PDB file of C-alpha atoms in Angstrom:
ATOM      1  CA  UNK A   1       0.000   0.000   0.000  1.00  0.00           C
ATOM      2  CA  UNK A   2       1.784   3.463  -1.145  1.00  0.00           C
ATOM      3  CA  UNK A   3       2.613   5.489   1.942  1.00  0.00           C
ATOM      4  CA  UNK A   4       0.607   9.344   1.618  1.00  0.00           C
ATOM      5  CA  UNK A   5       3.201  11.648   0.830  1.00  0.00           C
ATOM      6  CA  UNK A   6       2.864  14.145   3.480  1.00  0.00           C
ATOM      7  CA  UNK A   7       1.632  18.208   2.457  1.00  0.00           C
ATOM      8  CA  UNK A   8       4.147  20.409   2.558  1.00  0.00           C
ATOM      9  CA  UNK A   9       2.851  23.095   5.598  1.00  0.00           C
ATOM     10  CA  UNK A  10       1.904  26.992   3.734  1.00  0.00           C
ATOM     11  CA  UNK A  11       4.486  29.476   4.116  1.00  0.00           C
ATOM     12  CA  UNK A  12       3.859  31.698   7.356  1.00  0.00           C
ATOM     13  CA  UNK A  13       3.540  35.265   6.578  1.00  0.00           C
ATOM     14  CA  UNK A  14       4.685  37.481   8.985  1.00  0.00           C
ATOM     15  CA  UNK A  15       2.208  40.526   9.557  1.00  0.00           C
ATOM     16  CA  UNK A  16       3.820  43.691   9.080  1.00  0.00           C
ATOM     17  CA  UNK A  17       3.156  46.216  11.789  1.00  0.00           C
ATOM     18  CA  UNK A  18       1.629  49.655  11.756  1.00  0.00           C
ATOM     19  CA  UNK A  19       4.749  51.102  12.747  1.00  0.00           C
ATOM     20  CA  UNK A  20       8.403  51.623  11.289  1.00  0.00           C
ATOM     21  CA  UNK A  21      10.701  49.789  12.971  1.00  0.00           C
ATOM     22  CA  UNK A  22      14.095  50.901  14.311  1.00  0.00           C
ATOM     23  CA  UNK A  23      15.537  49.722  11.541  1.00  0.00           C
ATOM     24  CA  UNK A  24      13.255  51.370   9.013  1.00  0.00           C
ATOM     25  CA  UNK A  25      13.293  54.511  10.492  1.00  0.00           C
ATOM     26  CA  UNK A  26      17.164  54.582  10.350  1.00  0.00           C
ATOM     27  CA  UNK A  27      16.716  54.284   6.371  1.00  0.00           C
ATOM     28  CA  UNK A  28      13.679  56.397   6.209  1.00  0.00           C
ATOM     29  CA  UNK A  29      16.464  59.728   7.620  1.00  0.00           C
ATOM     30  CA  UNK A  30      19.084  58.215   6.249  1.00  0.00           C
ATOM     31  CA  UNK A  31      16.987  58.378   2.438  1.00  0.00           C
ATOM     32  CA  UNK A  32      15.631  62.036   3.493  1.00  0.00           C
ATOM     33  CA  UNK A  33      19.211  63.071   4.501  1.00  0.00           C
ATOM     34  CA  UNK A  34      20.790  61.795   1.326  1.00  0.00           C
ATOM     35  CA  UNK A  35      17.908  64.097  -0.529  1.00  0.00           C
ATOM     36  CA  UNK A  36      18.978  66.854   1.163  1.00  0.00           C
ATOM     37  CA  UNK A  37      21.720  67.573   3.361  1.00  0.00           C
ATOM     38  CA  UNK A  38      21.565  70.591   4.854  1.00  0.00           C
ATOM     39  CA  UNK A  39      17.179  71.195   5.219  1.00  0.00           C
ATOM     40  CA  UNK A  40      16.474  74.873   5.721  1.00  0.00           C
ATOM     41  CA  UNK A  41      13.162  76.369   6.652  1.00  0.00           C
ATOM     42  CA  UNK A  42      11.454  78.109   3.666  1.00  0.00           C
ATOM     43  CA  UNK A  43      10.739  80.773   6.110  1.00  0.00           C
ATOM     44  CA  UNK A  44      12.957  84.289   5.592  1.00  0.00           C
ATOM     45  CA  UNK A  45      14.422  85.386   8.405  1.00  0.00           C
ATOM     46  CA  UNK A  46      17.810  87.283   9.118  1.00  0.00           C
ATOM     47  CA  UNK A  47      17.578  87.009  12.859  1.00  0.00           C
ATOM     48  CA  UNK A  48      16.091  85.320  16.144  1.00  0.00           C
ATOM     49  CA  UNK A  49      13.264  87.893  16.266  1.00  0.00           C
ATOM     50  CA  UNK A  50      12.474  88.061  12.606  1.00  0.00           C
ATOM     51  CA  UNK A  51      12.070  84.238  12.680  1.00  0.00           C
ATOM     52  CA  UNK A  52       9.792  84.268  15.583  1.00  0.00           C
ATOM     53  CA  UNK A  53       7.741  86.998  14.252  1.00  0.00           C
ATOM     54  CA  UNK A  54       7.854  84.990  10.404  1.00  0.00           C
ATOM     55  CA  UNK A  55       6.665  81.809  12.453  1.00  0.00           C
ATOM     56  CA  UNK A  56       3.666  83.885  14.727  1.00  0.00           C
ATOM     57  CA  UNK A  57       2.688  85.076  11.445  1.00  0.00           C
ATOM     58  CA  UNK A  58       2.778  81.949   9.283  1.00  0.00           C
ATOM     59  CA  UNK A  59      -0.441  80.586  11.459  1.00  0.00           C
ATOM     60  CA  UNK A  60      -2.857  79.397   9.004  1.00  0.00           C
ATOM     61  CA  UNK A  61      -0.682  80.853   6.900  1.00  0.00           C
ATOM     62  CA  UNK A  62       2.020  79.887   4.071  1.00  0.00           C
ATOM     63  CA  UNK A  63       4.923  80.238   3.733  1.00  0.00           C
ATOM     64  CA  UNK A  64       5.102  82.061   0.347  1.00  0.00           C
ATOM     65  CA  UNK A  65       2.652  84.533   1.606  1.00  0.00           C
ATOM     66  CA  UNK A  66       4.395  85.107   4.773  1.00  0.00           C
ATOM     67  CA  UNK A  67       7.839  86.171   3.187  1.00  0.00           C
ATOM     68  CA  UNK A  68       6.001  88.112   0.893  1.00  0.00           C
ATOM     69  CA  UNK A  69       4.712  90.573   3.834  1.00  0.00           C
ATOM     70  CA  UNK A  70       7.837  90.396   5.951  1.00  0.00           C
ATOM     71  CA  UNK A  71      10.111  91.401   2.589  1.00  0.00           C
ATOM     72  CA  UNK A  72       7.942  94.818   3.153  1.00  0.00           C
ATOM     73  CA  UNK A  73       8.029  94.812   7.067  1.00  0.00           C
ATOM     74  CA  UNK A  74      11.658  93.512   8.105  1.00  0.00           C
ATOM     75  CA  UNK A  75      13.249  96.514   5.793  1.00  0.00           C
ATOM     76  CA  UNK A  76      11.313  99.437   7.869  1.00  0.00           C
ATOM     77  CA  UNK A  77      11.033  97.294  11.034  1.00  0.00           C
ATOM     78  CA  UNK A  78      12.693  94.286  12.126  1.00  0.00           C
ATOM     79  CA  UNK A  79      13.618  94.574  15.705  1.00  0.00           C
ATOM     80  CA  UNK A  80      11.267  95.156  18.719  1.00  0.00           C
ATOM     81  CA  UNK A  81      12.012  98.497  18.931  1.00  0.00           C
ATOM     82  CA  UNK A  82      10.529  99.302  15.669  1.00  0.00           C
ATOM     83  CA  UNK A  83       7.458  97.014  15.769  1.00  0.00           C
ATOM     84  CA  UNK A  84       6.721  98.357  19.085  1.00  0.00           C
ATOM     85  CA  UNK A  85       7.471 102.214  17.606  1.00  0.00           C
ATOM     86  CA  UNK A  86       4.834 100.989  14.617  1.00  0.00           C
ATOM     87  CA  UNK A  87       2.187  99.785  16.775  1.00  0.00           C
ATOM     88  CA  UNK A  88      -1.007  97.509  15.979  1.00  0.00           C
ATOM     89  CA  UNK A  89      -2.429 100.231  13.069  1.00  0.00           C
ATOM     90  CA  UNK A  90       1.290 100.935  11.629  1.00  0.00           C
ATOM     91  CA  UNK A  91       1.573  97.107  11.465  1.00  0.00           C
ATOM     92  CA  UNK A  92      -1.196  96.256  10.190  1.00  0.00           C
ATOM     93  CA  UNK A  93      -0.851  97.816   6.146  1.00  0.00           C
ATOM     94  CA  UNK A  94       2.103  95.671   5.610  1.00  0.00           C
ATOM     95  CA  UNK A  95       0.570  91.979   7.026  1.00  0.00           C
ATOM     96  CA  UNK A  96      -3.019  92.772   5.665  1.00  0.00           C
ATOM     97  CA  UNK A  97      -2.754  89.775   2.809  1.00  0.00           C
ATOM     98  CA  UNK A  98      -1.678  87.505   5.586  1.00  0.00           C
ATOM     99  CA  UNK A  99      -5.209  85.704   7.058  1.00  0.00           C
ATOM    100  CA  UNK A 100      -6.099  86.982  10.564  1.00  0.00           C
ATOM    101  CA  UNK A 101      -3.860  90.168  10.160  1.00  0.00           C
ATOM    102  CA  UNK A 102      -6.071  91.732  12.747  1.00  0.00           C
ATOM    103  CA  UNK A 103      -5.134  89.471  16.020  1.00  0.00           C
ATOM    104  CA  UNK A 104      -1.748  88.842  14.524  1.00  0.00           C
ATOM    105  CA  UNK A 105      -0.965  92.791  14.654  1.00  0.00           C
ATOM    106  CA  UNK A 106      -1.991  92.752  18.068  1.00  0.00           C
ATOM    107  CA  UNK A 107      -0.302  89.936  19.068  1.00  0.00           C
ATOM    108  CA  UNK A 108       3.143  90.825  17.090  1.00  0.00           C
ATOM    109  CA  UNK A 109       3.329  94.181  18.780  1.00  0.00           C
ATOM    110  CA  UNK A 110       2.480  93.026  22.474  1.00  0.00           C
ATOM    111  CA  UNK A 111       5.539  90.223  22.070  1.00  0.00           C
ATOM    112  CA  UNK A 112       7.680  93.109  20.889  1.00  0.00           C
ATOM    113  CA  UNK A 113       6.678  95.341  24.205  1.00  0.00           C
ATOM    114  CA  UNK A 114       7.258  92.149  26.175  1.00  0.00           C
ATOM    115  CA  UNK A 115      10.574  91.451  24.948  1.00  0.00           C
ATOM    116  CA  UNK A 116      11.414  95.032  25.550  1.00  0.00           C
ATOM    117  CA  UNK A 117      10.268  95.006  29.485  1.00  0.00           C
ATOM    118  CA  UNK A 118      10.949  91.478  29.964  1.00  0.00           C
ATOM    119  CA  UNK A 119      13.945  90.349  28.625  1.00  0.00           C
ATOM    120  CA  UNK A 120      15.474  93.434  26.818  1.00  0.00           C
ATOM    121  CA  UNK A 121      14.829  92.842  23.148  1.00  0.00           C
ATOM    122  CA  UNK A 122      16.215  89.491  23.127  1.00  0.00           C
ATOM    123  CA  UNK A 123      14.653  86.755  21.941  1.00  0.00           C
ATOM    124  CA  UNK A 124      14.555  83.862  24.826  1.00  0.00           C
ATOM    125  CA  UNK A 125      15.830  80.920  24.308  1.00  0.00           C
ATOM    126  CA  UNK A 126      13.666  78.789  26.644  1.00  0.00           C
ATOM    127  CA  UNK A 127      10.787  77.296  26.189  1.00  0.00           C
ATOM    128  CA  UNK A 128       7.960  78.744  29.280  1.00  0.00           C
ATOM    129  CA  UNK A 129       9.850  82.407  28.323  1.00  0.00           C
ATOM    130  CA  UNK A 130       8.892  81.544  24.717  1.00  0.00           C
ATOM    131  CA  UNK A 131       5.342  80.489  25.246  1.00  0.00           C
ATOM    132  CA  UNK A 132       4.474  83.534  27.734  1.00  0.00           C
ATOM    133  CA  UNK A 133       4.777  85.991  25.166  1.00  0.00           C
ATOM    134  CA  UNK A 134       2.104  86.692  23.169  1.00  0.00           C
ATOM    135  CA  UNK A 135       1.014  84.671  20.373  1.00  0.00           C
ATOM    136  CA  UNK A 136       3.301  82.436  20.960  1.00  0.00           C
ATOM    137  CA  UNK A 137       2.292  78.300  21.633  1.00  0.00           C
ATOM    138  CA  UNK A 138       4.089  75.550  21.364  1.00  0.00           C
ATOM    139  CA  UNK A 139       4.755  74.714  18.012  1.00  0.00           C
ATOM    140  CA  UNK A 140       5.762  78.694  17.405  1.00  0.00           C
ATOM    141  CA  UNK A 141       8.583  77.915  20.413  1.00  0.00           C
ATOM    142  CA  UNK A 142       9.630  74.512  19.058  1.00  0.00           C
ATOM    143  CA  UNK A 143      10.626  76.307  15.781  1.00  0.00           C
ATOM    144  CA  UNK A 144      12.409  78.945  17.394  1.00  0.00           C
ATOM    145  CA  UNK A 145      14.205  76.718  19.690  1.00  0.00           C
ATOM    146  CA  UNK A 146      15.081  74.376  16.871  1.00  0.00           C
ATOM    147  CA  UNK A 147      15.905  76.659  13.816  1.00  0.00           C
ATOM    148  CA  UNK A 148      17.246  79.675  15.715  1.00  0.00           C
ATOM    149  CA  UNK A 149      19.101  77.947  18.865  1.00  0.00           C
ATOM    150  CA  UNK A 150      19.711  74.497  17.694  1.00  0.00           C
ATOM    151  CA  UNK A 151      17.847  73.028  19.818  1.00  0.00           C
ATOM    152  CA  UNK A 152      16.618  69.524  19.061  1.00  0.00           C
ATOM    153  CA  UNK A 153      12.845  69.849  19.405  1.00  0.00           C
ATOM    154  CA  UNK A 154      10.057  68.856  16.749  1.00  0.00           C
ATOM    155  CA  UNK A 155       7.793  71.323  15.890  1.00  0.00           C
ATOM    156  CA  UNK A 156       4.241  69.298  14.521  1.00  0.00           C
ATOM    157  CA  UNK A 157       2.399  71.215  12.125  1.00  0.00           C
ATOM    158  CA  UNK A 158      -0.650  69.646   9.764  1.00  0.00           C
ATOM    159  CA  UNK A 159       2.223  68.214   7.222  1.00  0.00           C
ATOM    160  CA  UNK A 160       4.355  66.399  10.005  1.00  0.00           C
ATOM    161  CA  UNK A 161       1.011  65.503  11.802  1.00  0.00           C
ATOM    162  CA  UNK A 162      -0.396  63.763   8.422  1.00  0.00           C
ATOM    163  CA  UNK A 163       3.730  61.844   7.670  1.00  0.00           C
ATOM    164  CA  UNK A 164       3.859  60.829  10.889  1.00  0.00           C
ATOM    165  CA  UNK A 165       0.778  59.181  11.149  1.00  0.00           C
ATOM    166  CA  UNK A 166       0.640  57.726   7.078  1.00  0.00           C
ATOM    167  CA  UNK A 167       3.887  55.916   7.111  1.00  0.00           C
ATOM    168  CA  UNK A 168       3.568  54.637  10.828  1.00  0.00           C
ATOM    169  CA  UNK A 169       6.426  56.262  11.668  1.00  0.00           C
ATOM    170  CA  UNK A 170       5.079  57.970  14.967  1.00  0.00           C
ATOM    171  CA  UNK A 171       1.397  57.583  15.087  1.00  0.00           C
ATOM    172  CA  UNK A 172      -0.948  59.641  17.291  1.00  0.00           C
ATOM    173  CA  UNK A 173      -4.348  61.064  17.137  1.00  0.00           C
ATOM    174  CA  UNK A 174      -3.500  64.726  19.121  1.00  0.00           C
ATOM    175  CA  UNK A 175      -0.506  66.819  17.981  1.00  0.00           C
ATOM    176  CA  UNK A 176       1.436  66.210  21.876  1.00  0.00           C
ATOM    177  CA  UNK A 177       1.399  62.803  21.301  1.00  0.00           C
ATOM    178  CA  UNK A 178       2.400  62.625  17.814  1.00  0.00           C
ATOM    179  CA  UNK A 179       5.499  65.303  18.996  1.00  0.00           C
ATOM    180  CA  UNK A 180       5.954  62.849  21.936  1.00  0.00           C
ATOM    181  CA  UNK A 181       6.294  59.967  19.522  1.00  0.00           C
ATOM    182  CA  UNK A 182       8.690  61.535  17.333  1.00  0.00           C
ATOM    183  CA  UNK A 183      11.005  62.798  19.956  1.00  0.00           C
ATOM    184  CA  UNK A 184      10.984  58.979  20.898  1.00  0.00           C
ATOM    185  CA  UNK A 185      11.321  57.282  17.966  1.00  0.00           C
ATOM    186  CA  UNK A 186      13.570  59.660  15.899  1.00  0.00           C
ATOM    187  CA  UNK A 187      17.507  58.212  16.167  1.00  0.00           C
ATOM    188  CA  UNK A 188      19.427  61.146  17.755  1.00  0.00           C
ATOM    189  CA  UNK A 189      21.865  62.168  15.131  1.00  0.00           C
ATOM    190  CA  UNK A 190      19.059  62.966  12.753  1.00  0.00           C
ATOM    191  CA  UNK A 191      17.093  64.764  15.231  1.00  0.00           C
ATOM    192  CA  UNK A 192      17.728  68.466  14.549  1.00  0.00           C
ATOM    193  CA  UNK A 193      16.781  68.065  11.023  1.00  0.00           C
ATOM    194  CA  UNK A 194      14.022  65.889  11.685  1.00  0.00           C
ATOM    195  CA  UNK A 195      11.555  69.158  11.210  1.00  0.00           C
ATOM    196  CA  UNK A 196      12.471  70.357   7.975  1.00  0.00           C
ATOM    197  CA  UNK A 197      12.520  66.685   6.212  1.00  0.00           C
ATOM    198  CA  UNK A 198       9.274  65.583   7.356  1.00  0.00           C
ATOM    199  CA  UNK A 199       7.544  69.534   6.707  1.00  0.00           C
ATOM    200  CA  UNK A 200       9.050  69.127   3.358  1.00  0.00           C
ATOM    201  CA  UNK A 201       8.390  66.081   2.000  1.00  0.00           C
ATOM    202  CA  UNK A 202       4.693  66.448   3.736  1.00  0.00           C
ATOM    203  CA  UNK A 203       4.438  69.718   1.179  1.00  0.00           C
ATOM    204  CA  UNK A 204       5.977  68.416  -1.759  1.00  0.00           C
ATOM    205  CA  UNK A 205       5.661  64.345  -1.844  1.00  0.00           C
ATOM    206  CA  UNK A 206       3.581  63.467   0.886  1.00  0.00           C
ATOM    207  CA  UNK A 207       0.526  65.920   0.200  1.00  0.00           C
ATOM    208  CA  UNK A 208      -3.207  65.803   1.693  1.00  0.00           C
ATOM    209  CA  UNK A 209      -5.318  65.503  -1.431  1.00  0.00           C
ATOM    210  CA  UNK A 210      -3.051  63.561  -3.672  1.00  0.00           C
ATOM    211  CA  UNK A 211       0.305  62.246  -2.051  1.00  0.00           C
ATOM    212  CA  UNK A 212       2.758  61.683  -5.003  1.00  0.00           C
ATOM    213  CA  UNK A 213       3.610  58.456  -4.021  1.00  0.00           C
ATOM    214  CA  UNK A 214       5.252  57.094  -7.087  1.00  0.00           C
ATOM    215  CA  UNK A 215       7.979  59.267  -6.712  1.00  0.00           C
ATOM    216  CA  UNK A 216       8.406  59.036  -2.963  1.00  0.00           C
ATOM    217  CA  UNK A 217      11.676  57.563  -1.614  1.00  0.00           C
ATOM    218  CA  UNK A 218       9.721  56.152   1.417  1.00  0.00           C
ATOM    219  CA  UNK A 219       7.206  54.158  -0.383  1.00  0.00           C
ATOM    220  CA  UNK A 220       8.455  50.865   0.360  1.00  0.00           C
ATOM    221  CA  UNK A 221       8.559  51.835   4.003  1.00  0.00           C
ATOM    222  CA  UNK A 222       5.574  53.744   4.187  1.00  0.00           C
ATOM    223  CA  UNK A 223       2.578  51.894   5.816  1.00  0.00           C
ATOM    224  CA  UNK A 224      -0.103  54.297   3.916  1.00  0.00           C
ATOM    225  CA  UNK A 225      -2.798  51.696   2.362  1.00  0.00           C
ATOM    226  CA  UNK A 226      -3.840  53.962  -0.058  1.00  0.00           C
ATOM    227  CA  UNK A 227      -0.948  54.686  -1.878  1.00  0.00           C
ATOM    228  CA  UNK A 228      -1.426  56.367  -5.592  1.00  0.00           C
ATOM    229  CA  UNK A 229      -0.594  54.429  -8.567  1.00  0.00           C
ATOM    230  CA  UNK A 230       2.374  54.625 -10.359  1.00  0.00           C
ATOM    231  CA  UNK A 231       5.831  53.179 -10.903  1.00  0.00           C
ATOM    232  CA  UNK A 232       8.323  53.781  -8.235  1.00  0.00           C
ATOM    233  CA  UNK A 233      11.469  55.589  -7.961  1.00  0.00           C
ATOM    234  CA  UNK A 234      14.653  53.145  -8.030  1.00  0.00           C
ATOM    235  CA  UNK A 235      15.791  55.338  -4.557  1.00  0.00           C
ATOM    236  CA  UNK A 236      12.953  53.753  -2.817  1.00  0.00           C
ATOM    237  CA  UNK A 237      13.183  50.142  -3.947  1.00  0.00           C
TER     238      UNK A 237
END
């Protein structure tokens, strides 16, 4: 009687997780990195205080439109002493295409009268001086902190919010957490640049409406499930 050849068992398939591992998110820097070196913020800024008052303004704001009003402001006024000297209705002519203009005015000249009294026209460099001045919160500080002083914080705005959660690399349904995450997860020698590559390829690749996916370097990393159509780059094979 022939002896039943026995079935060869199916191939286990290991479920991927939800989240980059260590290992991934080594070569998910390392790829954004390689892009570009040396990632600036597309901000214009000359100094400390015209960065923080570029940042309070960008608020529902963009970028483009932002250095567009400051390339008329910073040349009359760029230093507390002048915004203070302009005041809210001497402000407000060159930031009125910039949405909310109004409260922004108002806010912009009250920081420069508190930098004056508080900490004589200096920017601070900490972050509970930072977030006591007015219109300042906590993204505005982590910017400041990190593009002005070098400090290594992680500013989330809607792009790095939307990355962070798509490709799994630091999920989180509130903003704190998904900062929290990426302060975690993030290997320290990529850490300072960490803001600008994620903002940047969250404007340009990674995008709300249509993400270009076929010509992301992260795609094969990337734990977005609805990824658009296309051929790949070679980078991200």
């Amino acid at each position: 009687m022939p002896v039943a050849k026995a079935k060869k068992a199916a191939p286990t398939r290991t479920r991927r997780s939800s989240r980059l591992s260590a290992a991934e998110i080594e070569s998910m820097f390392a790829r954004l990195k390689a892009l570009n070196p040396s990632p600036k913020t597309e901000l214009e800024y000359t100094t400390p205080y015209e960065l923080l008052v570029a940042v309070t303004l960008s608020a529902q704001a963009t970028d483009v439109g932002v250095n567009k009003a400051t390339r008329k402001l910073f040349p009359v006024a760029n230093t507390p002493q002048a915004i203070a000297a302009l005041g809210v209705e001497g402000l407000k002519p060159y930031i009125a295409t910039i949405g909310l203009f109004n409260t922004k005015a108002a806010n912009v000249v009250a920081m420069a009268r508190q930098l004056l009294e508080q900490h004589a026209g200096e920017v601070p460099r900490d972050r509970a001086a930072l977030e006591a001045l007015p219109g300042v919160g906590r993204k505005t500080a982590n910017v400041v902190m990190n593009t002005a002083f070098g400090e290594p914080t992680m500013a989330v705005d809607t792009h790095i919010f939307r990355v962070a959660n798509r490709t799994g690399l630091a999920p989180g349904k509130t903003v704190r957490a998904v900062e929290d995450g990426l302060l975690k997860v993030i290997p320290p020698q990529y850490l300072h640049d960490a803001h600008h590559w994620l903002i940047l390829h969250g404007r340009y690749v990674c995008k709300a409406r249509k993400p270009d996916c076929p010509h992301c370097v992260l795609r094969d990393l990337c734990r977005f499930k609805e990824k658009t159509a296309g051929e790949p780059d070679r980078l991200s094979e």
